[in-house]
mmCIF file with all atom_site columns, C-alpha atoms in Angstrom:
data_model
loop_
_atom_site.group_PDB
_atom_site.id
_atom_site.type_symbol
_atom_site.label_atom_id
_atom_site.label_alt_id
_atom_site.label_comp_id
_atom_site.label_asym_id
_atom_site.label_entity_id
_atom_site.label_seq_id
_atom_site.pdbx_PDB_ins_code
_atom_site.Cartn_x
_atom_site.Cartn_y
_atom_site.Cartn_z
_atom_site.occupancy
_atom_site.B_iso_or_equiv
_atom_site.pdbx_formal_charge
_atom_site.auth_seq_id
_atom_site.auth_comp_id
_atom_site.auth_asym_id
_atom_site.auth_atom_id
_atom_site.pdbx_PDB_model_num
ATOM 1   C CA . MET A 1 1   ? -13.212 -10.164 -15.480 1.00 0.00 ? 28  MET A CA 1
ATOM 2   C CA . LYS A 1 2   ? -14.856 -9.222  -18.727 1.00 0.00 ? 29  LYS A CA 1
ATOM 3   C CA . THR A 1 3   ? -16.825 -6.092  -17.789 1.00 0.00 ? 30  THR A CA 1
ATOM 4   C CA . LEU A 1 4   ? -17.259 -3.628  -14.967 1.00 0.00 ? 31  LEU A CA 1
ATOM 5   C CA . ASN A 1 5   ? -20.745 -4.986  -14.526 1.00 0.00 ? 32  ASN A CA 1
ATOM 6   C CA . GLN A 1 6   ? -19.293 -8.359  -13.503 1.00 0.00 ? 33  GLN A CA 1
ATOM 7   C CA . ILE A 1 7   ? -17.179 -6.638  -10.811 1.00 0.00 ? 34  ILE A CA 1
ATOM 8   C CA . LYS A 1 8   ? -20.222 -4.747  -9.515  1.00 0.00 ? 35  LYS A CA 1
ATOM 9   C CA . ALA A 1 9   ? -22.400 -7.926  -9.633  1.00 0.00 ? 36  ALA A CA 1
ATOM 10  C CA . LYS A 1 10  ? -19.728 -9.865  -7.595  1.00 0.00 ? 37  LYS A CA 1
ATOM 11  C CA . LEU A 1 11  ? -19.518 -6.981  -5.065  1.00 0.00 ? 38  LEU A CA 1
ATOM 12  C CA . GLN A 1 12  ? -23.342 -7.004  -4.835  1.00 0.00 ? 39  GLN A CA 1
ATOM 13  C CA . GLU A 1 13  ? -23.384 -10.752 -4.377  1.00 0.00 ? 40  GLU A CA 1
ATOM 14  C CA . LEU A 1 14  ? -20.719 -10.750 -1.691  1.00 0.00 ? 41  LEU A CA 1
ATOM 15  C CA . ALA A 1 15  ? -22.479 -7.926  0.140   1.00 0.00 ? 42  ALA A CA 1
ATOM 16  C CA . ASN A 1 16  ? -25.812 -9.752  0.000   1.00 0.00 ? 43  ASN A CA 1
ATOM 17  C CA . ASN A 1 17  ? -24.244 -12.881 1.436   1.00 0.00 ? 44  ASN A CA 1
ATOM 18  C CA . HIS A 1 18  ? -22.613 -11.102 4.425   1.00 0.00 ? 45  HIS A CA 1
ATOM 19  C CA . ALA A 1 19  ? -24.862 -11.215 7.441   1.00 0.00 ? 46  ALA A CA 1
ATOM 20  C CA . GLN A 1 20  ? -23.763 -7.854  8.797   1.00 0.00 ? 47  GLN A CA 1
ATOM 21  C CA . ILE A 1 21  ? -24.086 -5.782  5.565   1.00 0.00 ? 48  ILE A CA 1
ATOM 22  C CA . GLY A 1 22  ? -27.469 -4.159  5.305   1.00 0.00 ? 49  GLY A CA 1
ATOM 23  C CA . SER A 1 23  ? -27.043 -2.672  1.847   1.00 0.00 ? 50  SER A CA 1
ATOM 24  C CA . TYR A 1 24  ? -24.649 -2.247  -1.047  1.00 0.00 ? 51  TYR A CA 1
ATOM 25  C CA . GLY A 1 25  ? -24.411 0.606   -3.463  1.00 0.00 ? 52  GLY A CA 1
ATOM 26  C CA . ASP A 1 26  ? -22.091 2.228   -5.948  1.00 0.00 ? 53  ASP A CA 1
ATOM 27  C CA . GLY A 1 27  ? -21.461 5.673   -7.247  1.00 0.00 ? 54  GLY A CA 1
ATOM 28  C CA . ARG A 1 28  ? -19.946 8.935   -5.956  1.00 0.00 ? 55  ARG A CA 1
ATOM 29  C CA . GLU A 1 29  ? -19.050 9.112   -2.336  1.00 0.00 ? 56  GLU A CA 1
ATOM 30  C CA . TRP A 1 30  ? -21.584 11.858  -1.586  1.00 0.00 ? 57  TRP A CA 1
ATOM 31  C CA . ASP A 1 31  ? -24.399 9.624   -2.842  1.00 0.00 ? 58  ASP A CA 1
ATOM 32  C CA . ILE A 1 32  ? -23.890 7.070   -0.072  1.00 0.00 ? 59  ILE A CA 1
ATOM 33  C CA . GLU A 1 33  ? -26.826 8.334   2.064   1.00 0.00 ? 60  GLU A CA 1
ATOM 34  C CA . ALA A 1 34  ? -28.886 9.927   -0.702  1.00 0.00 ? 61  ALA A CA 1
ATOM 35  C CA . ASN A 1 35  ? -29.102 7.002   -3.036  1.00 0.00 ? 62  ASN A CA 1
ATOM 36  C CA . GLY A 1 36  ? -27.541 3.853   -1.536  1.00 0.00 ? 63  GLY A CA 1
ATOM 37  C CA . ALA A 1 37  ? -27.738 3.431   2.123   1.00 0.00 ? 64  ALA A CA 1
ATOM 38  C CA . LYS A 1 38  ? -31.146 1.902   2.593   1.00 0.00 ? 65  LYS A CA 1
ATOM 39  C CA . LYS A 1 39  ? -30.220 0.213   5.912   1.00 0.00 ? 66  LYS A CA 1
ATOM 40  C CA . PRO A 1 40  ? -27.434 0.656   8.360   1.00 0.00 ? 67  PRO A CA 1
ATOM 41  C CA . SER A 1 41  ? -24.160 -1.024  7.666   1.00 0.00 ? 68  SER A CA 1
ATOM 42  C CA . VAL A 1 42  ? -23.472 -0.220  4.065   1.00 0.00 ? 69  VAL A CA 1
ATOM 43  C CA . MET A 1 43  ? -20.709 -1.414  1.659   1.00 0.00 ? 70  MET A CA 1
ATOM 44  C CA . TRP A 1 44  ? -20.225 1.258   -1.013  1.00 0.00 ? 71  TRP A CA 1
ATOM 45  C CA . SER A 1 45  ? -17.974 1.153   -4.123  1.00 0.00 ? 72  SER A CA 1
ATOM 46  C CA . VAL A 1 46  ? -16.537 4.019   -6.105  1.00 0.00 ? 73  VAL A CA 1
ATOM 47  C CA . LEU A 1 47  ? -14.858 3.375   -9.473  1.00 0.00 ? 74  LEU A CA 1
ATOM 48  C CA . LYS A 1 48  ? -11.468 5.108   -9.414  1.00 0.00 ? 75  LYS A CA 1
ATOM 49  C CA . SER A 1 49  ? -9.548  4.138   -12.578 1.00 0.00 ? 76  SER A CA 1
ATOM 50  C CA . ALA A 1 50  ? -8.865  1.562   -15.276 1.00 0.00 ? 77  ALA A CA 1
ATOM 51  C CA . GLN A 1 51  ? -5.335  0.918   -16.322 1.00 0.00 ? 78  GLN A CA 1
ATOM 52  C CA . PRO A 1 52  ? -4.801  -1.161  -19.496 1.00 0.00 ? 79  PRO A CA 1
ATOM 53  C CA . ASN A 1 53  ? -1.394  -2.420  -20.401 1.00 0.00 ? 80  ASN A CA 1
ATOM 54  C CA . THR A 1 54  ? 0.036   -5.137  -22.685 1.00 0.00 ? 81  THR A CA 1
ATOM 55  C CA . ARG A 1 55  ? -0.435  -7.860  -20.101 1.00 0.00 ? 82  ARG A CA 1
ATOM 56  C CA . GLU A 1 56  ? -3.671  -7.154  -18.227 1.00 0.00 ? 83  GLU A CA 1
ATOM 57  C CA . LEU A 1 57  ? -6.419  -4.612  -17.378 1.00 0.00 ? 84  LEU A CA 1
ATOM 58  C CA . THR A 1 58  ? -6.483  -3.370  -13.819 1.00 0.00 ? 85  THR A CA 1
ATOM 59  C CA . VAL A 1 59  ? -9.638  -1.719  -12.541 1.00 0.00 ? 86  VAL A CA 1
ATOM 60  C CA . SER A 1 60  ? -9.467  0.168   -9.166  1.00 0.00 ? 87  SER A CA 1
ATOM 61  C CA . TYR A 1 61  ? -12.350 0.773   -6.797  1.00 0.00 ? 88  TYR A CA 1
ATOM 62  C CA . ASP A 1 62  ? -12.522 2.438   -3.409  1.00 0.00 ? 89  ASP A CA 1
ATOM 63  C CA . LEU A 1 63  ? -14.574 0.417   -1.090  1.00 0.00 ? 90  LEU A CA 1
ATOM 64  C CA . PHE A 1 64  ? -16.237 1.873   1.960   1.00 0.00 ? 91  PHE A CA 1
ATOM 65  C CA . PHE A 1 65  ? -17.678 -0.036  4.903   1.00 0.00 ? 92  PHE A CA 1
ATOM 66  C CA . LEU A 1 66  ? -19.786 2.308   6.966   1.00 0.00 ? 93  LEU A CA 1
ATOM 67  C CA . ASP A 1 67  ? -22.449 2.376   9.641   1.00 0.00 ? 94  ASP A CA 1
ATOM 68  C CA . LEU A 1 68  ? -24.533 4.982   11.301  1.00 0.00 ? 95  LEU A CA 1
ATOM 69  C CA . VAL A 1 69  ? -23.251 6.482   14.612  1.00 0.00 ? 96  VAL A CA 1
ATOM 70  C CA . LYS A 1 70  ? -25.461 7.897   17.270  1.00 0.00 ? 97  LYS A CA 1
ATOM 71  C CA . PRO A 1 71  ? -25.230 11.659  17.713  1.00 0.00 ? 98  PRO A CA 1
ATOM 72  C CA . ASP A 1 72  ? -23.467 11.204  21.036  1.00 0.00 ? 99  ASP A CA 1
ATOM 73  C CA . GLU A 1 73  ? -21.049 8.683   19.373  1.00 0.00 ? 100 GLU A CA 1
ATOM 74  C CA . SER A 1 74  ? -21.500 6.437   22.421  1.00 0.00 ? 101 SER A CA 1
ATOM 75  C CA . HIS A 1 75  ? -21.103 3.277   20.269  1.00 0.00 ? 102 HIS A CA 1
ATOM 76  C CA . LEU A 1 76  ? -18.354 4.546   17.987  1.00 0.00 ? 103 LEU A CA 1
ATOM 77  C CA . ASP A 1 77  ? -15.924 1.831   19.059  1.00 0.00 ? 104 ASP A CA 1
ATOM 78  C CA . ASP A 1 78  ? -18.395 -0.880  18.373  1.00 0.00 ? 105 ASP A CA 1
ATOM 79  C CA . VAL A 1 79  ? -19.121 0.489   14.878  1.00 0.00 ? 106 VAL A CA 1
ATOM 80  C CA . MET A 1 80  ? -15.496 0.770   14.050  1.00 0.00 ? 107 MET A CA 1
ATOM 81  C CA . SER A 1 81  ? -14.733 -2.720  15.308  1.00 0.00 ? 108 SER A CA 1
ATOM 82  C CA . ASP A 1 82  ? -17.681 -4.264  13.405  1.00 0.00 ? 109 ASP A CA 1
ATOM 83  C CA . GLN A 1 83  ? -16.884 -2.404  10.169  1.00 0.00 ? 110 GLN A CA 1
ATOM 84  C CA . LEU A 1 84  ? -13.215 -3.415  10.412  1.00 0.00 ? 111 LEU A CA 1
ATOM 85  C CA . GLN A 1 85  ? -14.226 -7.128  10.607  1.00 0.00 ? 112 GLN A CA 1
ATOM 86  C CA . ILE A 1 86  ? -16.630 -6.754  7.661   1.00 0.00 ? 113 ILE A CA 1
ATOM 87  C CA . ALA A 1 87  ? -13.924 -5.030  5.562   1.00 0.00 ? 114 ALA A CA 1
ATOM 88  C CA . CYS A 1 88  ? -11.464 -7.788  6.384   1.00 0.00 ? 115 CYS A CA 1
ATOM 89  C CA . ASP A 1 89  ? -14.064 -10.460 5.426   1.00 0.00 ? 116 ASP A CA 1
ATOM 90  C CA . MET A 1 90  ? -14.808 -8.783  2.177   1.00 0.00 ? 117 MET A CA 1
ATOM 91  C CA . ILE A 1 91  ? -11.071 -8.344  1.295   1.00 0.00 ? 118 ILE A CA 1
ATOM 92  C CA . ALA A 1 92  ? -10.569 -12.071 2.015   1.00 0.00 ? 119 ALA A CA 1
ATOM 93  C CA . TRP A 1 93  ? -13.564 -13.163 -0.005  1.00 0.00 ? 120 TRP A CA 1
ATOM 94  C CA . LEU A 1 94  ? -12.549 -10.950 -2.996  1.00 0.00 ? 121 LEU A CA 1
ATOM 95  C CA . GLY A 1 95  ? -9.054  -12.507 -3.039  1.00 0.00 ? 122 GLY A CA 1
ATOM 96  C CA . SER A 1 96  ? -10.320 -16.089 -2.708  1.00 0.00 ? 123 SER A CA 1
ATOM 97  C CA . GLU A 1 97  ? -9.872  -18.776 -5.266  1.00 0.00 ? 124 GLU A CA 1
ATOM 98  C CA . ASP A 1 98  ? -13.696 -18.809 -5.675  1.00 0.00 ? 125 ASP A CA 1
ATOM 99  C CA . ASN A 1 99  ? -13.389 -15.632 -7.779  1.00 0.00 ? 126 ASN A CA 1
ATOM 100 C CA . SER A 1 100 ? -10.363 -16.801 -9.785  1.00 0.00 ? 127 SER A CA 1
ATOM 101 C CA . ASP A 1 101 ? -12.381 -17.394 -12.933 1.00 0.00 ? 128 ASP A CA 1
ATOM 102 C CA . LEU A 1 102 ? -13.360 -13.709 -12.905 1.00 0.00 ? 129 LEU A CA 1
ATOM 103 C CA . PHE A 1 103 ? -10.503 -11.706 -11.582 1.00 0.00 ? 130 PHE A CA 1
ATOM 104 C CA . TYR A 1 104 ? -7.577  -11.385 -9.235  1.00 0.00 ? 131 TYR A CA 1
ATOM 105 C CA . ALA A 1 105 ? -8.371  -8.802  -6.464  1.00 0.00 ? 132 ALA A CA 1
ATOM 106 C CA . VAL A 1 106 ? -5.969  -7.333  -4.084  1.00 0.00 ? 133 VAL A CA 1
ATOM 107 C CA . ALA A 1 107 ? -6.187  -4.526  -1.537  1.00 0.00 ? 134 ALA A CA 1
ATOM 108 C CA . THR A 1 108 ? -3.505  -2.052  -2.652  1.00 0.00 ? 135 THR A CA 1
ATOM 109 C CA . GLY A 1 109 ? -3.120  -0.155  0.525   1.00 0.00 ? 136 GLY A CA 1
ATOM 110 C CA . GLU A 1 110 ? -4.040  -0.146  4.202   1.00 0.00 ? 137 GLU A CA 1
ATOM 111 C CA . LEU A 1 111 ? -7.535  0.163   5.582   1.00 0.00 ? 138 LEU A CA 1
ATOM 112 C CA . THR A 1 112 ? -7.996  3.779   6.707   1.00 0.00 ? 139 THR A CA 1
ATOM 113 C CA . PRO A 1 113 ? -10.729 5.122   8.943   1.00 0.00 ? 140 PRO A CA 1
ATOM 114 C CA . ALA A 1 114 ? -13.530 6.811   7.078   1.00 0.00 ? 141 ALA A CA 1
ATOM 115 C CA . PHE A 1 115 ? -15.984 9.481   8.155   1.00 0.00 ? 142 PHE A CA 1
ATOM 116 C CA . GLU A 1 116 ? -18.982 10.733  6.151   1.00 0.00 ? 143 GLU A CA 1
ATOM 117 C CA . GLU A 1 117 ? -21.331 13.290  7.445   1.00 0.00 ? 144 GLU A CA 1
ATOM 118 C CA . PHE A 1 118 ? -24.583 13.867  5.654   1.00 0.00 ? 145 PHE A CA 1
ATOM 119 C CA . ASP A 1 119 ? -28.055 14.057  7.280   1.00 0.00 ? 146 ASP A CA 1
ATOM 120 C CA . ASN A 1 120 ? -26.636 11.342  9.530   1.00 0.00 ? 147 ASN A CA 1
ATOM 121 C CA . THR A 1 121 ? -23.072 10.539  10.536  1.00 0.00 ? 148 THR A CA 1
ATOM 122 C CA . TRP A 1 122 ? -21.326 7.513   9.180   1.00 0.00 ? 149 TRP A CA 1
ATOM 123 C CA . TYR A 1 123 ? -18.093 5.930   10.383  1.00 0.00 ? 150 TYR A CA 1
ATOM 124 C CA . GLY A 1 124 ? -16.088 2.983   9.168   1.00 0.00 ? 151 GLY A CA 1
ATOM 125 C CA . TRP A 1 125 ? -13.263 1.958   6.938   1.00 0.00 ? 152 TRP A CA 1
ATOM 126 C CA . HIS A 1 126 ? -11.978 2.574   3.364   1.00 0.00 ? 153 HIS A CA 1
ATOM 127 C CA . VAL A 1 127 ? -9.677  0.480   1.197   1.00 0.00 ? 154 VAL A CA 1
ATOM 128 C CA . GLN A 1 128 ? -8.642  0.619   -2.418  1.00 0.00 ? 155 GLN A CA 1
ATOM 129 C CA . VAL A 1 129 ? -8.994  -2.657  -4.232  1.00 0.00 ? 156 VAL A CA 1
ATOM 130 C CA . ASP A 1 130 ? -7.475  -3.497  -7.675  1.00 0.00 ? 157 ASP A CA 1
ATOM 131 C CA . PHE A 1 131 ? -9.230  -6.005  -9.828  1.00 0.00 ? 158 PHE A CA 1
ATOM 132 C CA . ARG A 1 132 ? -6.980  -7.644  -12.385 1.00 0.00 ? 159 ARG A CA 1
ATOM 133 C CA . ASP A 1 133 ? -8.061  -9.652  -15.337 1.00 0.00 ? 160 ASP A CA 1
ATOM 134 C CA . ARG A 1 134 ? -7.155  -13.252 -14.695 1.00 0.00 ? 161 ARG A CA 1
ATOM 135 C CA . LYS A 1 135 ? -7.782  -14.412 -18.283 1.00 0.00 ? 162 LYS A CA 1
ATOM 136 C CA . SER A 1 136 ? -5.341  -12.000 -19.828 1.00 0.00 ? 163 SER A CA 1
ATOM 137 C CA . THR A 1 137 ? -2.733  -12.848 -17.224 1.00 0.00 ? 164 THR A CA 1
ATOM 138 C CA . ARG A 1 138 ? -3.136  -16.550 -17.945 1.00 0.00 ? 165 ARG A CA 1
ATOM 139 C CA . LEU A 1 139 ? -3.122  -15.976 -21.779 1.00 0.00 ? 166 LEU A CA 1
ATOM 140 C CA . ASN A 1 140 ? 0.075   -13.943 -21.565 1.00 0.00 ? 167 ASN A CA 1
ATOM 141 C CA . SER A 1 141 ? 1.662   -16.518 -19.267 1.00 0.00 ? 168 SER A CA 1
ATOM 142 C CA . SER A 1 142 ? 0.836   -19.371 -21.638 1.00 0.00 ? 169 SER A CA 1
ATOM 143 C CA . HIS A 1 143 ? 2.074   -17.267 -24.618 1.00 0.00 ? 170 HIS A CA 1
ATOM 144 C CA . SER A 1 144 ? 5.296   -16.517 -22.793 1.00 0.00 ? 171 SER A CA 1
ATOM 145 C CA . GLN A 1 145 ? 5.877   -20.203 -21.967 1.00 0.00 ? 172 GLN A CA 1
ATOM 146 C CA . GLN A 1 146 ? 5.191   -21.279 -25.544 1.00 0.00 ? 173 GLN A CA 1
ATOM 147 C CA . SER A 1 147 ? 7.527   -18.612 -27.004 1.00 0.00 ? 174 SER A CA 1
ATOM 148 C CA . ARG A 1 148 ? 10.290  -19.932 -24.763 1.00 0.00 ? 175 ARG A CA 1
ATOM 149 C CA . MET A 1 149 ? 9.977   -23.467 -26.084 1.00 0.00 ? 176 MET A CA 1
#
């Protein structure tokens, strides 16, 4: 990972490639419906923090996987089930070796139910994901091995 833009571009790419995600956006949580959710089933990212240290940079995002729910909530179980599967897919994709040249990504906690009410009602799941810089970790590991020789 070299920039925040690379993380956002990878999130956008993965969302575009997932058959069940209708749109991707990023920004503040309350912007989900106003600015990002163009179609039902949205993946939304919120930048939470960046933690530099001597070995690596860790950037944390909250990821939301949400879909519209009918006013009578008659299909709430289906929405929660579908969004849970999407969230699990995305967590697996982010942690795959295909992304190893950019970053190491790990979900830092459990998936928790999410509820957002704007003009419409959205239900789904939330997870925090940490993106760690692979290059700095490799460089420090190489440096540590060389200094031990």
